[in-house]
Short mmCIF file of N, CA, C and O in Angstrom, two decimals:
data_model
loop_
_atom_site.label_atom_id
_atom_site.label_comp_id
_atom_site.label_asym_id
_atom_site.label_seq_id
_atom_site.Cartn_x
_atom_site.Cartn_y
_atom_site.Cartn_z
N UNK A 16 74.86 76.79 93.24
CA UNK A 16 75.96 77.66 93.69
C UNK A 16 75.53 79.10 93.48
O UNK A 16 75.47 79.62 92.37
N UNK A 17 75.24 79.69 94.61
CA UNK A 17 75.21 81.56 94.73
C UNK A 17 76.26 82.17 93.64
O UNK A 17 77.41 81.74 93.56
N UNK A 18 75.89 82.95 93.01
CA UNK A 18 77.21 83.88 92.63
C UNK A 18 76.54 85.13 92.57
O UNK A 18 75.37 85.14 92.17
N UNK A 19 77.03 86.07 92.88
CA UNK A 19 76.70 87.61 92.73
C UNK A 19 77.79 88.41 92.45
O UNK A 19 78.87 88.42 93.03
N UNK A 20 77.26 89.38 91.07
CA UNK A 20 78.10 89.83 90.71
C UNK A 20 77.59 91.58 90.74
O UNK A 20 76.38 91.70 90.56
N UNK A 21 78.26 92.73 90.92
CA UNK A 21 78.07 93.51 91.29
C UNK A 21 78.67 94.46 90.59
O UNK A 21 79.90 94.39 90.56
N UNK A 22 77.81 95.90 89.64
CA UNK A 22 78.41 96.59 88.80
C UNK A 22 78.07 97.86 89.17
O UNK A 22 77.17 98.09 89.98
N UNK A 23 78.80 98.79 88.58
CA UNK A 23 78.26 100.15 88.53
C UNK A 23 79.26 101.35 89.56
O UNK A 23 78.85 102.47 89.88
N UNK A 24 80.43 100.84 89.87
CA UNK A 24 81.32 101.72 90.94
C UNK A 24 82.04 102.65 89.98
O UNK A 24 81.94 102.71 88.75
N UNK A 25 82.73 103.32 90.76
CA UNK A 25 83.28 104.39 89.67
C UNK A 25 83.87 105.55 90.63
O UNK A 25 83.78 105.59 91.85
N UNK A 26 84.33 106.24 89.99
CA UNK A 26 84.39 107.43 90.49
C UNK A 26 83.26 109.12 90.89
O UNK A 26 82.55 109.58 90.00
N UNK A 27 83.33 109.69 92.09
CA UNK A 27 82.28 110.94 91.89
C UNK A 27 83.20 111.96 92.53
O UNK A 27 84.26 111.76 93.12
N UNK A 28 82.60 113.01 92.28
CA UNK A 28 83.16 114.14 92.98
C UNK A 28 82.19 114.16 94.28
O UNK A 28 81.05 113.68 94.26
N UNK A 29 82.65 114.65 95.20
CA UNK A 29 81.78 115.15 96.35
C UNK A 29 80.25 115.87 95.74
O UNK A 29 80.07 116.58 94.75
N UNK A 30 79.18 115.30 96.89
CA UNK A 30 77.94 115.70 96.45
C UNK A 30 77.22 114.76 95.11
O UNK A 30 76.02 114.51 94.98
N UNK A 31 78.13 114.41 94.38
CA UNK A 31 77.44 113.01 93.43
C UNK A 31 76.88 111.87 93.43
O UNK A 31 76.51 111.33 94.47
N UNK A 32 76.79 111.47 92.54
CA UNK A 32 75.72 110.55 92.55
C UNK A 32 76.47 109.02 91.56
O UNK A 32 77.13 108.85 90.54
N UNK A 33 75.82 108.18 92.66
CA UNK A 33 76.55 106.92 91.59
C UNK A 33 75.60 105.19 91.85
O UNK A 33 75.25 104.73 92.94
N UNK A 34 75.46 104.82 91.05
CA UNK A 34 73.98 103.50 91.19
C UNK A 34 75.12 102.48 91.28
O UNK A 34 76.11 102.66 90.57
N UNK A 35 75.04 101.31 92.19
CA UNK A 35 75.73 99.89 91.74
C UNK A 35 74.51 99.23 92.02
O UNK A 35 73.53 99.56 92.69
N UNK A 36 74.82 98.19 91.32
CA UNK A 36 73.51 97.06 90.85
C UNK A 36 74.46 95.92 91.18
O UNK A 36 75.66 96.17 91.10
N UNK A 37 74.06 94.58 91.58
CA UNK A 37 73.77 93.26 91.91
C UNK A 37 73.17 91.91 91.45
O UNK A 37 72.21 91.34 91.99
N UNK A 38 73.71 91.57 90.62
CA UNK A 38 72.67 90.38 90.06
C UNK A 38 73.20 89.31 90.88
O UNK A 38 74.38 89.26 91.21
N UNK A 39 72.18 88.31 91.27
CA UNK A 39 72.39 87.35 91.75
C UNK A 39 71.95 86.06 90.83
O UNK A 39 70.79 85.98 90.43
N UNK A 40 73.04 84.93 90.48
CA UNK A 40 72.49 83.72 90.27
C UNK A 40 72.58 82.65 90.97
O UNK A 40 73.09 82.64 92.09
N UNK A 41 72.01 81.44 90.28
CA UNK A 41 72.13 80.17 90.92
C UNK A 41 70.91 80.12 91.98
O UNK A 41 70.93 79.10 92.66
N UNK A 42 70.17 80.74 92.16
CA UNK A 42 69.24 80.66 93.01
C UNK A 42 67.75 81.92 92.85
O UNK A 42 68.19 83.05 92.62
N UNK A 43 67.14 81.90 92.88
CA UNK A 43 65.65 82.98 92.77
C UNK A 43 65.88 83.89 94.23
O UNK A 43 66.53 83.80 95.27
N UNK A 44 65.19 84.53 93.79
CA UNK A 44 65.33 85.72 95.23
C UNK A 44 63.92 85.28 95.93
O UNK A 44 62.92 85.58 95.26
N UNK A 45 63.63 84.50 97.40
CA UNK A 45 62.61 84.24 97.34
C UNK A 45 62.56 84.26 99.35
O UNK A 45 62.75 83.17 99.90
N UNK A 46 62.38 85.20 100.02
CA UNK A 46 62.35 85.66 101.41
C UNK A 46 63.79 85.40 102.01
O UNK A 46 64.10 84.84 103.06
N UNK A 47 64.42 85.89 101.21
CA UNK A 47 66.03 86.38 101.58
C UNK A 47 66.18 87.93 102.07
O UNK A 47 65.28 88.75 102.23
N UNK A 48 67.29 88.07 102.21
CA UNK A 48 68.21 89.50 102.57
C UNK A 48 69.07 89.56 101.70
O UNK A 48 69.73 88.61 101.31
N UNK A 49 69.17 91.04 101.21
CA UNK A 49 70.16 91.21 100.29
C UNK A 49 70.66 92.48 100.82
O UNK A 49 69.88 93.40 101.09
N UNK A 50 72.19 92.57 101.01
CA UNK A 50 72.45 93.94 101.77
C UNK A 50 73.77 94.07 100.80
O UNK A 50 74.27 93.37 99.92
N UNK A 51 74.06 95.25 101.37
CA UNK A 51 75.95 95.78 100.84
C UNK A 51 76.49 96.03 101.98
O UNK A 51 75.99 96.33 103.07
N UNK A 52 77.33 95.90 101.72
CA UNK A 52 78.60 96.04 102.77
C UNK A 52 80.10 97.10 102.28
O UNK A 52 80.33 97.11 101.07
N UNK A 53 80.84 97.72 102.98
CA UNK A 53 81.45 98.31 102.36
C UNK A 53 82.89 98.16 103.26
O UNK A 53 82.97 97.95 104.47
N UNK A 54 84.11 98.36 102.20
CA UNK A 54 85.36 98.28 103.11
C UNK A 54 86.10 99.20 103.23
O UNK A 54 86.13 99.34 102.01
N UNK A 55 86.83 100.09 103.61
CA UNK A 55 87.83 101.28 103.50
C UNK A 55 89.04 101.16 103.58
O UNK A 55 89.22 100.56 104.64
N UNK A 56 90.20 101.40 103.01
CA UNK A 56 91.50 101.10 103.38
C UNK A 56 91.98 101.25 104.65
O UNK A 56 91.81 102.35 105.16
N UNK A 57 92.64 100.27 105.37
CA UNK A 57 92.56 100.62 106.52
C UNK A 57 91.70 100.32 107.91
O UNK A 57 92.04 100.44 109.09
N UNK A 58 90.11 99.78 107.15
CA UNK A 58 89.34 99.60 108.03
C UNK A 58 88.31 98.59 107.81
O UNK A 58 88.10 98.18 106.67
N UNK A 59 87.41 98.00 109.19
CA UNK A 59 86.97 96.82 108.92
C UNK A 59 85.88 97.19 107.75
O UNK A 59 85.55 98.31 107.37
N UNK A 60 85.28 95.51 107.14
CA UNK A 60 84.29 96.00 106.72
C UNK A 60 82.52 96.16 107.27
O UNK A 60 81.87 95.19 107.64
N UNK A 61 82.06 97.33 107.22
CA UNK A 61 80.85 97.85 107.69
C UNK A 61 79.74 97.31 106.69
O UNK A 61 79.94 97.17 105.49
N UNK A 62 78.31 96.99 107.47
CA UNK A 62 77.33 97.39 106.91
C UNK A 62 76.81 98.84 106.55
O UNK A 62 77.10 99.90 107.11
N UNK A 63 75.90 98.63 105.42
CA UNK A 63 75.74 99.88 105.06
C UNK A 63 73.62 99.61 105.01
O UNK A 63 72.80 100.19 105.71
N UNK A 64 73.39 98.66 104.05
CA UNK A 64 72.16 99.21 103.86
C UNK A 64 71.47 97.43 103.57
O UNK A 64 72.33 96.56 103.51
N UNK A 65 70.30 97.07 103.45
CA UNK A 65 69.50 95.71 103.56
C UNK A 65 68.22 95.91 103.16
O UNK A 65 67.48 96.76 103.66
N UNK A 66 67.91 95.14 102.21
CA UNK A 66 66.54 94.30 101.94
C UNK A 66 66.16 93.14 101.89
O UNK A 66 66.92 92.20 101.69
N UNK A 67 64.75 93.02 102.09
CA UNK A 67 64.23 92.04 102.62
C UNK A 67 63.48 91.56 100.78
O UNK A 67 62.50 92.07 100.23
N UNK A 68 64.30 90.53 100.31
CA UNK A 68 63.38 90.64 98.93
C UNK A 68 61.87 89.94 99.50
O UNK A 68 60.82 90.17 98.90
N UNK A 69 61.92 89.36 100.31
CA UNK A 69 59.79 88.98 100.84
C UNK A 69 59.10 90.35 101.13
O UNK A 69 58.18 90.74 100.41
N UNK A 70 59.41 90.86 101.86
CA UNK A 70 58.85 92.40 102.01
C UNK A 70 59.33 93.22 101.64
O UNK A 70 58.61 94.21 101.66
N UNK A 71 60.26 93.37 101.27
CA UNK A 71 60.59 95.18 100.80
C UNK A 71 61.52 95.84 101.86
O UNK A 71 62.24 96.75 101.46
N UNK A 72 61.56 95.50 103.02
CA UNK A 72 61.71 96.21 104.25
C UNK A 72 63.03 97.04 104.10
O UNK A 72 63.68 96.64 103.14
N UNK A 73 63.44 97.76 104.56
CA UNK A 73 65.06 97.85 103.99
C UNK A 73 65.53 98.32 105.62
O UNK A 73 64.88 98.34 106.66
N UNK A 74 66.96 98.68 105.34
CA UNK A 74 67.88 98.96 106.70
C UNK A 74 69.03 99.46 106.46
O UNK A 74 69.93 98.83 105.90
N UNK A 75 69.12 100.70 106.88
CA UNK A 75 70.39 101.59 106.85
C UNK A 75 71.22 101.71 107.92
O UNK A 75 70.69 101.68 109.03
N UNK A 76 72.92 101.88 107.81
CA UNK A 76 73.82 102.44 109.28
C UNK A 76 73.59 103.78 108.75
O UNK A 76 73.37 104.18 107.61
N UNK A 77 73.70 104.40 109.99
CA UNK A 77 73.41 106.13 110.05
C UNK A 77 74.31 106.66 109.39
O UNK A 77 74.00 107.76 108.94
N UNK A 78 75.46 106.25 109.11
CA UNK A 78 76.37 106.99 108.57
C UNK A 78 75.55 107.46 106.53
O UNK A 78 75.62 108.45 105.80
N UNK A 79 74.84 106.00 106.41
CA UNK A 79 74.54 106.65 104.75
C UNK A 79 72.43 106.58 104.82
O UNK A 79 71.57 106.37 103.96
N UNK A 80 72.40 106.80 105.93
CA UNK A 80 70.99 107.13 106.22
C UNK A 80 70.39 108.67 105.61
O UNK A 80 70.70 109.78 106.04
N UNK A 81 69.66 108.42 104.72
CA UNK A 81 69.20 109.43 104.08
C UNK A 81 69.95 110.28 102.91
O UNK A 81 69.71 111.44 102.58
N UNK A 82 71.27 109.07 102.18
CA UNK A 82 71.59 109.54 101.16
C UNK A 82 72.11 108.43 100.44
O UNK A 82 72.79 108.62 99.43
N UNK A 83 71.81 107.15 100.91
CA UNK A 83 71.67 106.16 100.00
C UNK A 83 70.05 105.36 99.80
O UNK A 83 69.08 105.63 100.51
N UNK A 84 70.05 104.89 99.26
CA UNK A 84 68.71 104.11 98.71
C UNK A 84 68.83 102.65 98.07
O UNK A 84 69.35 102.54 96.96
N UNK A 85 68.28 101.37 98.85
CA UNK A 85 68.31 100.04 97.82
C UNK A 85 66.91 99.76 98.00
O UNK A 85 66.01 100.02 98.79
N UNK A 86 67.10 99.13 96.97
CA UNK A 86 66.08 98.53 96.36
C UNK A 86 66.41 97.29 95.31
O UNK A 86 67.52 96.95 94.90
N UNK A 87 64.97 96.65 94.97
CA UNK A 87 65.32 95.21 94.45
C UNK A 87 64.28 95.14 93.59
O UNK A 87 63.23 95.77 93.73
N UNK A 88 64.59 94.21 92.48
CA UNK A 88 63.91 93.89 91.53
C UNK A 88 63.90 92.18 91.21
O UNK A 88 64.50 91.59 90.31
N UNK A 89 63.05 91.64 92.23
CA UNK A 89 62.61 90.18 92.28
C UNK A 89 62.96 89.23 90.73
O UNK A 89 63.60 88.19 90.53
N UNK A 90 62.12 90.24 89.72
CA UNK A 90 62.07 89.62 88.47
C UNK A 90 63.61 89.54 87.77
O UNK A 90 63.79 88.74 86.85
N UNK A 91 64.35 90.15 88.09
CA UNK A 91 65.49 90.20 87.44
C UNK A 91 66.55 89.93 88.76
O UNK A 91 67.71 90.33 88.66
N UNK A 92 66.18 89.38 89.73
CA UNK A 92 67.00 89.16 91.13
C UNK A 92 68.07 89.86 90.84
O UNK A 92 69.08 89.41 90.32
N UNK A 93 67.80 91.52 91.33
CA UNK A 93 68.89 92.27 91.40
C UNK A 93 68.62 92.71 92.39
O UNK A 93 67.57 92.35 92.93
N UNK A 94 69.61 93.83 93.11
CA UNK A 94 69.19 94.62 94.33
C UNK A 94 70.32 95.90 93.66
O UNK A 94 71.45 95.68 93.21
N UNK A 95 69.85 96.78 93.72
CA UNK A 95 70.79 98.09 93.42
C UNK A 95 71.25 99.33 94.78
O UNK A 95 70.35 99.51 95.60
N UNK A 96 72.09 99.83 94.92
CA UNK A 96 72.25 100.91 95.27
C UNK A 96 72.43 102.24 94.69
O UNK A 96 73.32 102.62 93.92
N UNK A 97 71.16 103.09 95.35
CA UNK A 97 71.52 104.50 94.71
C UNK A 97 72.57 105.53 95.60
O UNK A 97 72.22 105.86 96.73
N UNK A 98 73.42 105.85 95.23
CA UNK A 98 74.11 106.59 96.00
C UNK A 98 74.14 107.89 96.00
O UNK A 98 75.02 108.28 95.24
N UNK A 99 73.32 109.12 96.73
CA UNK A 99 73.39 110.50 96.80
C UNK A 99 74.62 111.48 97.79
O UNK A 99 75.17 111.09 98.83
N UNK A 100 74.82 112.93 97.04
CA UNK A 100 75.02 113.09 98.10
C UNK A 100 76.74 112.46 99.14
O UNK A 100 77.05 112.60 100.32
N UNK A 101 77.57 111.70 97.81
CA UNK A 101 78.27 111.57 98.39
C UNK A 101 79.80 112.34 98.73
O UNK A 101 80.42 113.23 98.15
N UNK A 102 80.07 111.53 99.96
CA UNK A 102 81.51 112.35 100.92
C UNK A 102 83.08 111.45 100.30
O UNK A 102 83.42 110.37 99.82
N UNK A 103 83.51 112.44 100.60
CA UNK A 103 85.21 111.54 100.47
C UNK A 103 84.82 110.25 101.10
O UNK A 103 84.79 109.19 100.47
N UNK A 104 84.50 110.37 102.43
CA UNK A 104 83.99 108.96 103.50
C UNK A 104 83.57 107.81 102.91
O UNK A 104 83.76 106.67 103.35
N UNK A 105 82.82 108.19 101.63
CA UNK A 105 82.48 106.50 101.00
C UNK A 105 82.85 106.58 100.49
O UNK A 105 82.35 106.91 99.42
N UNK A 106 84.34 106.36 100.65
CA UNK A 106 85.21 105.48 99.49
C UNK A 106 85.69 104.76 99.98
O UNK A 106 86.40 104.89 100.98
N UNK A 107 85.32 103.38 99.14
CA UNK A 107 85.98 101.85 99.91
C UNK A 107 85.00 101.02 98.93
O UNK A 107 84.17 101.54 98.17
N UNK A 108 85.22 99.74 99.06
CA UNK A 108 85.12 98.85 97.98
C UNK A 108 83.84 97.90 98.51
O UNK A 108 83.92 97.03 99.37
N UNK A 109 82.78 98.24 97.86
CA UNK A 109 81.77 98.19 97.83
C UNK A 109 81.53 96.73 97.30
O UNK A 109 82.03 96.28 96.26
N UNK A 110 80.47 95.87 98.40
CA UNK A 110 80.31 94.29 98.11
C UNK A 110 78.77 94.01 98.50
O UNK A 110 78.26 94.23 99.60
N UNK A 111 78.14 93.45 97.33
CA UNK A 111 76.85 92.61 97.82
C UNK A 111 76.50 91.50 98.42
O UNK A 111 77.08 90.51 97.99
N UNK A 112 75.81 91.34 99.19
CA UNK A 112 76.16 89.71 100.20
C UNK A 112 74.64 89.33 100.49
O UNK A 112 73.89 90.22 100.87
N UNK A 113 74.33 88.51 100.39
CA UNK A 113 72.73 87.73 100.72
C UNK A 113 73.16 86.50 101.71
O UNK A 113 74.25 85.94 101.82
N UNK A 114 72.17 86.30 102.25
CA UNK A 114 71.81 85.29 103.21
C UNK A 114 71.31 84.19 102.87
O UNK A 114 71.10 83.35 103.75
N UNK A 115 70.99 83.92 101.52
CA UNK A 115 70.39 83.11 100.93
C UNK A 115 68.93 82.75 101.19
O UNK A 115 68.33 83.31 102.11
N UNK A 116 68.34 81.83 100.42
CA UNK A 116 67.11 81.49 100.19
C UNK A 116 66.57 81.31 101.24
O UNK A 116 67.41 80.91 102.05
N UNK A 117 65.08 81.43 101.90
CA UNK A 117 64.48 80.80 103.01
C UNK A 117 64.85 81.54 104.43
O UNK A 117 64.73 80.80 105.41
N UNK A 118 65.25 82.81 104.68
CA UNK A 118 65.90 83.07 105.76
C UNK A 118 64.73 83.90 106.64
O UNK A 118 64.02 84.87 106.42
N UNK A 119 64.90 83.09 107.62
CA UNK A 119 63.86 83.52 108.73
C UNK A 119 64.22 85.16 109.68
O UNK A 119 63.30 85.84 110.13
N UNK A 120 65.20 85.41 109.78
CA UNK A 120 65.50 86.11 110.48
C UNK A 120 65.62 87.67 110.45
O UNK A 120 65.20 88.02 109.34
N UNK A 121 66.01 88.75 111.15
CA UNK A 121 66.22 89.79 110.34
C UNK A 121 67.39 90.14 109.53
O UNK A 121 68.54 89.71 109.59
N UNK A 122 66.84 91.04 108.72
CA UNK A 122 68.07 91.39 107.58
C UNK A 122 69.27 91.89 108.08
O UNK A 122 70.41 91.51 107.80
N UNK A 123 68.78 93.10 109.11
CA UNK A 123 70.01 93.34 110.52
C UNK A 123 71.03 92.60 111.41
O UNK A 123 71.88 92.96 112.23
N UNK A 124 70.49 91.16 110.80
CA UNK A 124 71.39 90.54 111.69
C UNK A 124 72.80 90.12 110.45
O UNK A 124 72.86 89.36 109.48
N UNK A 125 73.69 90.95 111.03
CA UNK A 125 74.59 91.21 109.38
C UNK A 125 75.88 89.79 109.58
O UNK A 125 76.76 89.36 108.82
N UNK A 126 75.46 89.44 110.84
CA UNK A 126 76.15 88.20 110.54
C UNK A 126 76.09 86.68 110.01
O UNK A 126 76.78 85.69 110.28
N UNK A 127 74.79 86.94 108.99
CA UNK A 127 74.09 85.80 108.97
C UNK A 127 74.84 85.96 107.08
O UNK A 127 75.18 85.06 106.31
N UNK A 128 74.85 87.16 106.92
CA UNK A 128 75.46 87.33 105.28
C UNK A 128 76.40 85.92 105.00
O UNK A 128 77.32 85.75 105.81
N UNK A 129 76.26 85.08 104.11
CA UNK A 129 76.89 84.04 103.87
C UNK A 129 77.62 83.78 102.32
O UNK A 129 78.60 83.05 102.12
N UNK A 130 76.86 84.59 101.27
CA UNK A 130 77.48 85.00 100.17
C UNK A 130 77.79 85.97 99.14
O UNK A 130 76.83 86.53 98.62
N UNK A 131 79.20 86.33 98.66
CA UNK A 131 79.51 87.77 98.64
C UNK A 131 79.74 88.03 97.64
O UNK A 131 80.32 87.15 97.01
N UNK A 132 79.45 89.29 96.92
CA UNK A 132 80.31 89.26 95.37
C UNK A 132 81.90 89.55 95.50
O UNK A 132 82.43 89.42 96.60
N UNK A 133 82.36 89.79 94.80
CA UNK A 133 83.79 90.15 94.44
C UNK A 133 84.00 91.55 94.60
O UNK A 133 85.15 91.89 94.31
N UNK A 134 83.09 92.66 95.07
CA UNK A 134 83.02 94.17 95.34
C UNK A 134 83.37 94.63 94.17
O UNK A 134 83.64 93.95 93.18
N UNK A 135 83.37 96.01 94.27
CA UNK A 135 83.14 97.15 92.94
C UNK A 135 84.04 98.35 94.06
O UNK A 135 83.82 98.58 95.25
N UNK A 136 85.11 98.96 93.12
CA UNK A 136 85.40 100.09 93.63
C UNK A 136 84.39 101.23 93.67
O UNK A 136 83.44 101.24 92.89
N UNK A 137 84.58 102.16 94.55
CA UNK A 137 84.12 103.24 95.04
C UNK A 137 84.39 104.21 95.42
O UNK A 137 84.20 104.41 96.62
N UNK A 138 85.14 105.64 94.33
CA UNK A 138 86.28 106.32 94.90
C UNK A 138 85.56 108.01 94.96
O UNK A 138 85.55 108.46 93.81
N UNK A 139 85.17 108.68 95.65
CA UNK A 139 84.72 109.90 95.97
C UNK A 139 86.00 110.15 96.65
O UNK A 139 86.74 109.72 97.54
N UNK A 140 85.78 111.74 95.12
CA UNK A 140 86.70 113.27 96.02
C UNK A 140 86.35 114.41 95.55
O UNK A 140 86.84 115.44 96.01
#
């Protein structure tokens, strides 16, 4: 059984900075996708950003292109987000989701996400 649990939300002021991290159990991180996803009051929920734990590869929506950053740490099957740089706009409730083990496909394909954590608030003002 997947479970991912997801820490590190909080509050920033505009222009700040804030890390959420991801642990995943029940399974090894082993040529999966691990992405976040984010929700806003009011609105659906969006992709935001993806890695490829086999390669590294990653994948951003333009909206947090060039002021967020993930990355993953195989040995400790985590995937983190760094968050720079942020707007009122990302605030919404922030969720990690993988595709699970063995996945052939691209990480972009955000409908393949099959298991989710429980999200982390995310409140910039």
């Amino acid at each position: 059984h997947v479970q991912l649990v997801e820490s590190g939300g909080g509050s920033a002021q505009a222009g700040g900075s804030l890390k959420l991290s991801c642990v995943a159990s029940g399974y090894s991180f082993s040529d999966d996708c691990m992405g976040w996803f984010r929700q806003a009051p009011g609105k659906e929920r969006e992709p935001i950003a993806a890695i490829s734990t086999g390669t590294g590869n990653t994948y951003y929506a333009d909206s947090v292109k060039g002021r967020f950053t993930i990355s993953r740490d195989n040995a400790k099957n985590s995937v983190n987000l760094q968050m720079n740089s942020l707007k009122p706009e990302d605030t919404a409730i922030y969720y990690c989701a993988s595709t699970g083990p063995r996945y052939v496909g691209s990480c972009a394909e955000w409908t393949e996400y099959n298991d989710w954590g429980q999200g982390t608030q995310v409140t910039v003002s």
